Amino acid sequence: MHQLLVRVGHCQFSLAGNCLPSTAERPPVLFCNEVYKTSRLTHSRPESSQTLPIERPIVTYSIIGTGNIGSALAGQFARSGLEVMVATAKGPSAVEPLAEQIGPQIKPVDVTDALGADAVILAVPFDAVRGLVSSVDDWNGRIIIDATNAIDYEDFSPADLGGTPSSGLVEEWATNARVVKAFGSTWAKILARDPDQGPHGRRVMFLSGNHPAANAAIAALITQMGFAPIDLGRNDQGGLLQQFGGPLTTHSFISQPISGAAPGEMDLTLGR
């Protein structure tokens, strides 16, 4: 059991608090701007795709995008000893400096190869997402981890999606994919930090998705990276809470350890 704290600047608030940083207080834009062009792909296309697999083991991971979010995630994979393919629109050679900087767990590949992984992390501008995911004819139950943010860059406000969660659109565009939204609710520099806060707890990572087995698989990945996963449920509910402009974005949440021999004795374990 845990207590959640929000850190905004030098202040901390409980999860019930409603303190969002103003536009002036927010750090600079943290998202890359790249153009992705892919041919139609046929990764894992079955003869019949009427239903999704209940569970599909994740053997390979990939990150598409080497901006601040993509690079931060690559660092978390390396810190956890996990191999990950990384791709950018500029080709594998553009990923080589990142691999040299972070370590051998980073495998530069073409975008087409990255799209064939069991779990594909999208860390690209939201405008590039539809072209990327629709270039695969059938995802056959593979997982897309949506780390993107739909932003109107004219005034750095949430893009008008007509009330549809951004990850809901991704799932519409990606035939038979299981879309889990994660890794996009905080700033890239915070994402890149070691999530282990020692005796103070672990940094929280929210996730949401319409497929419980996929959510569980990504929660396991988040745990392996050292974060404390919190499953917010479906994307049309929890996804709206953690997409850009939602109340859970642009904060740093810390999950503090709580223990006790009985319900009435439950308390923080800090300093014990």
PDB file of C-alpha atoms in Angstrom, residues 41-262:
ATOM      1  CA  LEU A  41       4.169  -3.724 -43.743  1.00  0.00           C
ATOM      2  CA  THR A  42       2.766  -7.159 -43.040  1.00  0.00           C
ATOM      3  CA  HIS A  43       4.290  -7.999 -39.666  1.00  0.00           C
ATOM      4  CA  SER A  44       2.553 -10.951 -38.010  1.00  0.00           C
ATOM      5  CA  ARG A  45      -0.521 -10.940 -40.224  1.00  0.00           C
ATOM      6  CA  PRO A  46      -2.669 -14.044 -39.602  1.00  0.00           C
ATOM      7  CA  GLU A  47      -5.127 -15.579 -42.027  1.00  0.00           C
ATOM      8  CA  SER A  48      -7.957 -14.538 -39.722  1.00  0.00           C
ATOM      9  CA  SER A  49      -7.869 -11.557 -37.349  1.00  0.00           C
ATOM     10  CA  GLN A  50     -11.395 -11.526 -35.968  1.00  0.00           C
ATOM     11  CA  THR A  51     -10.199 -11.789 -32.364  1.00  0.00           C
ATOM     12  CA  LEU A  52      -7.075 -10.739 -30.524  1.00  0.00           C
ATOM     13  CA  PRO A  53      -4.889 -13.237 -28.672  1.00  0.00           C
ATOM     14  CA  ILE A  54      -5.661 -13.272 -24.964  1.00  0.00           C
ATOM     15  CA  GLU A  55      -1.980 -13.127 -24.111  1.00  0.00           C
ATOM     16  CA  ARG A  56       1.185 -12.840 -26.176  1.00  0.00           C
ATOM     17  CA  PRO A  57       4.607 -13.047 -24.504  1.00  0.00           C
ATOM     18  CA  ILE A  58       6.902 -10.077 -25.038  1.00  0.00           C
ATOM     19  CA  VAL A  59      10.294 -11.122 -26.323  1.00  0.00           C
ATOM     20  CA  THR A  60      11.396  -8.000 -28.170  1.00  0.00           C
ATOM     21  CA  TYR A  61      10.963  -4.300 -27.464  1.00  0.00           C
ATOM     22  CA  SER A  62      11.490  -1.283 -29.658  1.00  0.00           C
ATOM     23  CA  ILE A  63      11.407   2.494 -29.342  1.00  0.00           C
ATOM     24  CA  ILE A  64      10.561   4.637 -32.343  1.00  0.00           C
ATOM     25  CA  GLY A  65      11.834   8.152 -31.783  1.00  0.00           C
ATOM     26  CA  THR A  66      15.115   9.464 -30.371  1.00  0.00           C
ATOM     27  CA  GLY A  67      13.953  12.782 -28.973  1.00  0.00           C
ATOM     28  CA  ASN A  68      13.994  13.501 -25.267  1.00  0.00           C
ATOM     29  CA  ILE A  69      11.297  10.977 -24.333  1.00  0.00           C
ATOM     30  CA  GLY A  70      12.688   8.214 -26.553  1.00  0.00           C
ATOM     31  CA  SER A  71      16.225   8.794 -25.277  1.00  0.00           C
ATOM     32  CA  ALA A  72      15.056   8.814 -21.656  1.00  0.00           C
ATOM     33  CA  LEU A  73      13.293   5.490 -22.174  1.00  0.00           C
ATOM     34  CA  ALA A  74      16.334   4.020 -23.900  1.00  0.00           C
ATOM     35  CA  GLY A  75      18.317   4.919 -20.808  1.00  0.00           C
ATOM     36  CA  GLN A  76      15.797   3.161 -18.567  1.00  0.00           C
ATOM     37  CA  PHE A  77      16.011   0.001 -20.660  1.00  0.00           C
ATOM     38  CA  ALA A  78      19.808   0.054 -20.417  1.00  0.00           C
ATOM     39  CA  ARG A  79      19.720   0.711 -16.658  1.00  0.00           C
ATOM     40  CA  SER A  80      17.482  -2.352 -16.303  1.00  0.00           C
ATOM     41  CA  GLY A  81      19.720  -4.527 -18.472  1.00  0.00           C
ATOM     42  CA  LEU A  82      17.039  -4.903 -21.140  1.00  0.00           C
ATOM     43  CA  GLU A  83      17.859  -4.937 -24.836  1.00  0.00           C
ATOM     44  CA  VAL A  84      15.757  -2.610 -26.992  1.00  0.00           C
ATOM     45  CA  MET A  85      15.712  -1.786 -30.683  1.00  0.00           C
ATOM     46  CA  VAL A  86      15.729   1.953 -31.350  1.00  0.00           C
ATOM     47  CA  ALA A  87      14.749   3.575 -34.621  1.00  0.00           C
ATOM     48  CA  THR A  88      14.372   7.044 -36.056  1.00  0.00           C
ATOM     49  CA  ALA A  89      13.233   8.433 -39.380  1.00  0.00           C
ATOM     50  CA  LYS A  90      16.855   9.335 -40.110  1.00  0.00           C
ATOM     51  CA  GLY A  91      17.953   5.692 -40.118  1.00  0.00           C
ATOM     52  CA  PRO A  92      20.084   3.445 -37.872  1.00  0.00           C
ATOM     53  CA  SER A  93      23.200   5.599 -38.262  1.00  0.00           C
ATOM     54  CA  ALA A  94      21.399   8.421 -36.483  1.00  0.00           C
ATOM     55  CA  VAL A  95      20.873   6.137 -33.471  1.00  0.00           C
ATOM     56  CA  GLU A  96      24.531   5.118 -33.203  1.00  0.00           C
ATOM     57  CA  PRO A  97      25.570   8.117 -31.045  1.00  0.00           C
ATOM     58  CA  LEU A  98      22.797   7.291 -28.582  1.00  0.00           C
ATOM     59  CA  ALA A  99      23.918   3.652 -28.449  1.00  0.00           C
ATOM     60  CA  GLU A 100      27.511   4.729 -27.840  1.00  0.00           C
ATOM     61  CA  GLN A 101      26.378   7.055 -25.076  1.00  0.00           C
ATOM     62  CA  ILE A 102      24.000   4.669 -23.290  1.00  0.00           C
ATOM     63  CA  GLY A 103      25.382   1.198 -23.873  1.00  0.00           C
ATOM     64  CA  PRO A 104      25.184  -2.079 -25.800  1.00  0.00           C
ATOM     65  CA  GLN A 105      21.541  -2.696 -24.837  1.00  0.00           C
ATOM     66  CA  ILE A 106      20.578  -0.122 -27.503  1.00  0.00           C
ATOM     67  CA  LYS A 107      20.266  -1.748 -30.935  1.00  0.00           C
ATOM     68  CA  PRO A 108      19.939   0.737 -33.831  1.00  0.00           C
ATOM     69  CA  VAL A 109      17.505  -0.519 -36.484  1.00  0.00           C
ATOM     70  CA  ASP A 110      15.331   0.705 -39.322  1.00  0.00           C
ATOM     71  CA  VAL A 111      11.799   1.880 -38.525  1.00  0.00           C
ATOM     72  CA  THR A 112      10.389  -1.101 -40.404  1.00  0.00           C
ATOM     73  CA  ASP A 113      12.294  -3.487 -38.121  1.00  0.00           C
ATOM     74  CA  ALA A 114      11.213  -1.583 -35.021  1.00  0.00           C
ATOM     75  CA  LEU A 115       7.572  -1.903 -36.066  1.00  0.00           C
ATOM     76  CA  GLY A 116       7.953  -5.673 -35.941  1.00  0.00           C
ATOM     77  CA  ALA A 117       8.780  -5.907 -32.216  1.00  0.00           C
ATOM     78  CA  ASP A 118       6.430  -7.591 -29.752  1.00  0.00           C
ATOM     79  CA  ALA A 119       6.034  -4.280 -27.899  1.00  0.00           C
ATOM     80  CA  VAL A 120       6.566  -1.044 -29.821  1.00  0.00           C
ATOM     81  CA  ILE A 121       7.001   2.224 -27.921  1.00  0.00           C
ATOM     82  CA  LEU A 122       5.932   5.310 -29.853  1.00  0.00           C
ATOM     83  CA  ALA A 123       7.976   8.348 -28.819  1.00  0.00           C
ATOM     84  CA  VAL A 124       7.287  10.510 -31.861  1.00  0.00           C
ATOM     85  CA  PRO A 125       5.170  13.608 -32.536  1.00  0.00           C
ATOM     86  CA  PHE A 126       1.492  12.676 -32.406  1.00  0.00           C
ATOM     87  CA  ASP A 127       1.029  13.833 -36.001  1.00  0.00           C
ATOM     88  CA  ALA A 128       3.370  11.034 -37.119  1.00  0.00           C
ATOM     89  CA  VAL A 129       1.534   8.255 -35.293  1.00  0.00           C
ATOM     90  CA  ARG A 130      -1.229   7.438 -37.777  1.00  0.00           C
ATOM     91  CA  GLY A 131       1.157   6.944 -40.674  1.00  0.00           C
ATOM     92  CA  LEU A 132       3.430   4.741 -38.599  1.00  0.00           C
ATOM     93  CA  VAL A 133       0.899   2.369 -37.078  1.00  0.00           C
ATOM     94  CA  SER A 134      -1.304   2.088 -40.156  1.00  0.00           C
ATOM     95  CA  SER A 135       1.708   0.988 -42.225  1.00  0.00           C
ATOM     96  CA  VAL A 136       1.327  -2.405 -40.512  1.00  0.00           C
ATOM     97  CA  ASP A 137      -1.593  -4.272 -42.066  1.00  0.00           C
ATOM     98  CA  ASP A 138      -2.396  -6.287 -38.937  1.00  0.00           C
ATOM     99  CA  TRP A 139      -0.734  -6.017 -35.525  1.00  0.00           C
ATOM    100  CA  ASN A 140      -2.148  -9.409 -34.520  1.00  0.00           C
ATOM    101  CA  GLY A 141      -2.429  -8.548 -30.837  1.00  0.00           C
ATOM    102  CA  ARG A 142       1.042  -7.068 -30.468  1.00  0.00           C
ATOM    103  CA  ILE A 143       1.357  -4.189 -27.997  1.00  0.00           C
ATOM    104  CA  ILE A 144       1.818  -0.536 -28.839  1.00  0.00           C
ATOM    105  CA  ILE A 145       3.002   1.559 -25.903  1.00  0.00           C
ATOM    106  CA  ASP A 146       1.811   5.077 -26.582  1.00  0.00           C
ATOM    107  CA  ALA A 147       4.206   7.598 -25.036  1.00  0.00           C
ATOM    108  CA  THR A 148       3.061  10.414 -27.311  1.00  0.00           C
ATOM    109  CA  ASN A 149       1.224  13.615 -26.469  1.00  0.00           C
ATOM    110  CA  ALA A 150      -1.337  15.333 -28.690  1.00  0.00           C
ATOM    111  CA  ILE A 151      -0.305  18.977 -28.433  1.00  0.00           C
ATOM    112  CA  ASP A 152      -1.303  22.146 -30.266  1.00  0.00           C
ATOM    113  CA  TYR A 153       2.128  23.760 -30.485  1.00  0.00           C
ATOM    114  CA  GLU A 154       0.743  27.184 -31.396  1.00  0.00           C
ATOM    115  CA  ASP A 155      -0.088  27.798 -27.747  1.00  0.00           C
ATOM    116  CA  PHE A 156       1.254  24.573 -26.169  1.00  0.00           C
ATOM    117  CA  SER A 157      -2.210  23.372 -25.250  1.00  0.00           C
ATOM    118  CA  PRO A 158      -3.903  19.967 -25.581  1.00  0.00           C
ATOM    119  CA  ALA A 159      -4.914  19.260 -29.179  1.00  0.00           C
ATOM    120  CA  ASP A 160      -8.661  19.211 -29.779  1.00  0.00           C
ATOM    121  CA  LEU A 161      -9.522  15.552 -30.346  1.00  0.00           C
ATOM    122  CA  GLY A 162     -13.251  15.991 -29.815  1.00  0.00           C
ATOM    123  CA  GLY A 163     -13.163  14.315 -26.414  1.00  0.00           C
ATOM    124  CA  THR A 164     -11.587  11.110 -27.757  1.00  0.00           C
ATOM    125  CA  PRO A 165      -8.548   9.903 -25.792  1.00  0.00           C
ATOM    126  CA  SER A 166      -5.410  10.143 -27.887  1.00  0.00           C
ATOM    127  CA  SER A 167      -4.609   6.473 -27.295  1.00  0.00           C
ATOM    128  CA  GLY A 168      -8.134   5.615 -28.435  1.00  0.00           C
ATOM    129  CA  LEU A 169      -7.286   7.111 -31.807  1.00  0.00           C
ATOM    130  CA  VAL A 170      -4.043   5.125 -31.907  1.00  0.00           C
ATOM    131  CA  GLU A 171      -6.031   1.925 -31.342  1.00  0.00           C
ATOM    132  CA  GLU A 172      -8.424   2.884 -34.139  1.00  0.00           C
ATOM    133  CA  TRP A 173      -5.534   3.422 -36.534  1.00  0.00           C
ATOM    134  CA  ALA A 174      -3.573   0.279 -35.578  1.00  0.00           C
ATOM    135  CA  THR A 175      -5.536  -2.767 -36.722  1.00  0.00           C
ATOM    136  CA  ASN A 176      -5.722  -5.413 -33.974  1.00  0.00           C
ATOM    137  CA  ALA A 177      -3.100  -3.748 -31.777  1.00  0.00           C
ATOM    138  CA  ARG A 178      -3.395  -3.631 -28.005  1.00  0.00           C
ATOM    139  CA  VAL A 179      -2.567  -0.049 -27.075  1.00  0.00           C
ATOM    140  CA  VAL A 180      -1.243   0.796 -23.621  1.00  0.00           C
ATOM    141  CA  LYS A 181      -0.637   4.430 -22.768  1.00  0.00           C
ATOM    142  CA  ALA A 182       2.449   4.895 -20.581  1.00  0.00           C
ATOM    143  CA  PHE A 183       5.667   6.887 -20.137  1.00  0.00           C
ATOM    144  CA  GLY A 184       4.237  10.149 -21.485  1.00  0.00           C
ATOM    145  CA  SER A 185       2.714  11.787 -18.420  1.00  0.00           C
ATOM    146  CA  THR A 186       5.822  13.473 -17.020  1.00  0.00           C
ATOM    147  CA  TRP A 187       8.716  15.527 -18.340  1.00  0.00           C
ATOM    148  CA  ALA A 188      11.573  13.777 -20.124  1.00  0.00           C
ATOM    149  CA  LYS A 189      14.261  14.785 -17.643  1.00  0.00           C
ATOM    150  CA  ILE A 190      12.174  13.363 -14.808  1.00  0.00           C
ATOM    151  CA  LEU A 191      11.523  10.209 -16.818  1.00  0.00           C
ATOM    152  CA  ALA A 192      15.271   9.809 -17.322  1.00  0.00           C
ATOM    153  CA  ARG A 193      16.022   9.899 -13.580  1.00  0.00           C
ATOM    154  CA  ASP A 194      16.533   6.797 -11.466  1.00  0.00           C
ATOM    155  CA  PRO A 195      12.999   5.998 -10.256  1.00  0.00           C
ATOM    156  CA  ASP A 196      14.298   4.530  -6.996  1.00  0.00           C
ATOM    157  CA  GLN A 197      14.073   7.269  -4.372  1.00  0.00           C
ATOM    158  CA  GLY A 198      15.618   5.077  -1.692  1.00  0.00           C
ATOM    159  CA  PRO A 199      13.746   5.232   1.632  1.00  0.00           C
ATOM    160  CA  HIS A 200      11.401   7.842   0.158  1.00  0.00           C
ATOM    161  CA  GLY A 201       9.820   5.385  -2.279  1.00  0.00           C
ATOM    162  CA  ARG A 202       9.659   4.949  -6.055  1.00  0.00           C
ATOM    163  CA  ARG A 203       8.540   7.248  -8.827  1.00  0.00           C
ATOM    164  CA  VAL A 204       5.070   6.366 -10.083  1.00  0.00           C
ATOM    165  CA  MET A 205       4.388   5.482 -13.708  1.00  0.00           C
ATOM    166  CA  PHE A 206       0.772   5.493 -14.828  1.00  0.00           C
ATOM    167  CA  LEU A 207      -0.580   3.181 -17.504  1.00  0.00           C
ATOM    168  CA  SER A 208      -3.961   2.618 -19.089  1.00  0.00           C
ATOM    169  CA  GLY A 209      -5.356   0.383 -21.790  1.00  0.00           C
ATOM    170  CA  ASN A 210      -8.385  -1.592 -22.892  1.00  0.00           C
ATOM    171  CA  HIS A 211      -6.748  -5.036 -22.631  1.00  0.00           C
ATOM    172  CA  PRO A 212      -5.968  -6.223 -19.071  1.00  0.00           C
ATOM    173  CA  ALA A 213      -3.342  -8.763 -20.133  1.00  0.00           C
ATOM    174  CA  ALA A 214      -1.459  -6.095 -22.094  1.00  0.00           C
ATOM    175  CA  ASN A 215      -1.714  -3.695 -19.164  1.00  0.00           C
ATOM    176  CA  ALA A 216      -0.299  -6.370 -16.873  1.00  0.00           C
ATOM    177  CA  ALA A 217       2.600  -7.038 -19.256  1.00  0.00           C
ATOM    178  CA  ILE A 218       3.551  -3.359 -19.393  1.00  0.00           C
ATOM    179  CA  ALA A 219       3.089  -2.986 -15.637  1.00  0.00           C
ATOM    180  CA  ALA A 220       5.667  -5.776 -15.280  1.00  0.00           C
ATOM    181  CA  LEU A 221       8.058  -3.874 -17.561  1.00  0.00           C
ATOM    182  CA  ILE A 222       7.514  -0.683 -15.549  1.00  0.00           C
ATOM    183  CA  THR A 223       8.236  -2.597 -12.338  1.00  0.00           C
ATOM    184  CA  GLN A 224      11.381  -4.100 -13.833  1.00  0.00           C
ATOM    185  CA  MET A 225      12.580  -0.576 -14.612  1.00  0.00           C
ATOM    186  CA  GLY A 226      12.145   0.340 -10.950  1.00  0.00           C
ATOM    187  CA  PHE A 227       8.999   2.453 -11.186  1.00  0.00           C
ATOM    188  CA  ALA A 228       5.796   1.893  -9.217  1.00  0.00           C
ATOM    189  CA  PRO A 229       3.083   1.133 -11.825  1.00  0.00           C
ATOM    190  CA  ILE A 230      -0.489   2.316 -11.314  1.00  0.00           C
ATOM    191  CA  ASP A 231      -3.074   0.939 -13.740  1.00  0.00           C
ATOM    192  CA  LEU A 232      -5.736   3.585 -14.389  1.00  0.00           C
ATOM    193  CA  GLY A 233      -8.014   1.237 -16.325  1.00  0.00           C
ATOM    194  CA  ARG A 234      -9.376   1.821 -19.808  1.00  0.00           C
ATOM    195  CA  ASN A 235      -8.070   4.523 -22.117  1.00  0.00           C
ATOM    196  CA  ASP A 236     -11.455   6.246 -22.314  1.00  0.00           C
ATOM    197  CA  GLN A 237     -11.215   6.707 -18.544  1.00  0.00           C
ATOM    198  CA  GLY A 238      -7.676   6.521 -17.201  1.00  0.00           C
ATOM    199  CA  GLY A 239      -6.165   7.557 -20.516  1.00  0.00           C
ATOM    200  CA  LEU A 240      -7.899  10.921 -20.308  1.00  0.00           C
ATOM    201  CA  LEU A 241      -6.417  11.456 -16.853  1.00  0.00           C
ATOM    202  CA  GLN A 242      -2.823  10.966 -18.004  1.00  0.00           C
ATOM    203  CA  GLN A 243      -2.829  12.373 -21.534  1.00  0.00           C
ATOM    204  CA  PHE A 244      -1.475  15.892 -22.006  1.00  0.00           C
ATOM    205  CA  GLY A 245      -3.737  18.379 -20.240  1.00  0.00           C
ATOM    206  CA  GLY A 246      -5.087  15.754 -17.849  1.00  0.00           C
ATOM    207  CA  PRO A 247      -4.803  16.184 -14.067  1.00  0.00           C
ATOM    208  CA  LEU A 248      -2.070  13.549 -13.691  1.00  0.00           C
ATOM    209  CA  THR A 249       0.347  15.052 -16.215  1.00  0.00           C
ATOM    210  CA  THR A 250       3.484  17.183 -15.763  1.00  0.00           C
ATOM    211  CA  HIS A 251       3.984  16.067 -12.145  1.00  0.00           C
ATOM    212  CA  SER A 252       6.396  13.757 -10.358  1.00  0.00           C
ATOM    213  CA  PHE A 253       4.446  11.294  -8.208  1.00  0.00           C
ATOM    214  CA  ILE A 254       6.278   9.325  -5.542  1.00  0.00           C
ATOM    215  CA  SER A 255       4.810   6.134  -4.080  1.00  0.00           C
ATOM    216  CA  GLN A 256       5.853   5.915  -0.440  1.00  0.00           C
ATOM    217  CA  PRO A 257       6.040   2.577   1.393  1.00  0.00           C
ATOM    218  CA  ILE A 258       3.285   1.894   3.932  1.00  0.00           C
ATOM    219  CA  SER A 259       3.034  -1.045   6.295  1.00  0.00           C
ATOM    220  CA  GLY A 260       1.347  -2.145   9.502  1.00  0.00           C
ATOM    221  CA  ALA A 261       0.213  -5.242  11.367  1.00  0.00           C
ATOM    222  CA  ALA A 262      -3.458  -4.284  11.107  1.00  0.00           C
TER     223      ALA A 262
END
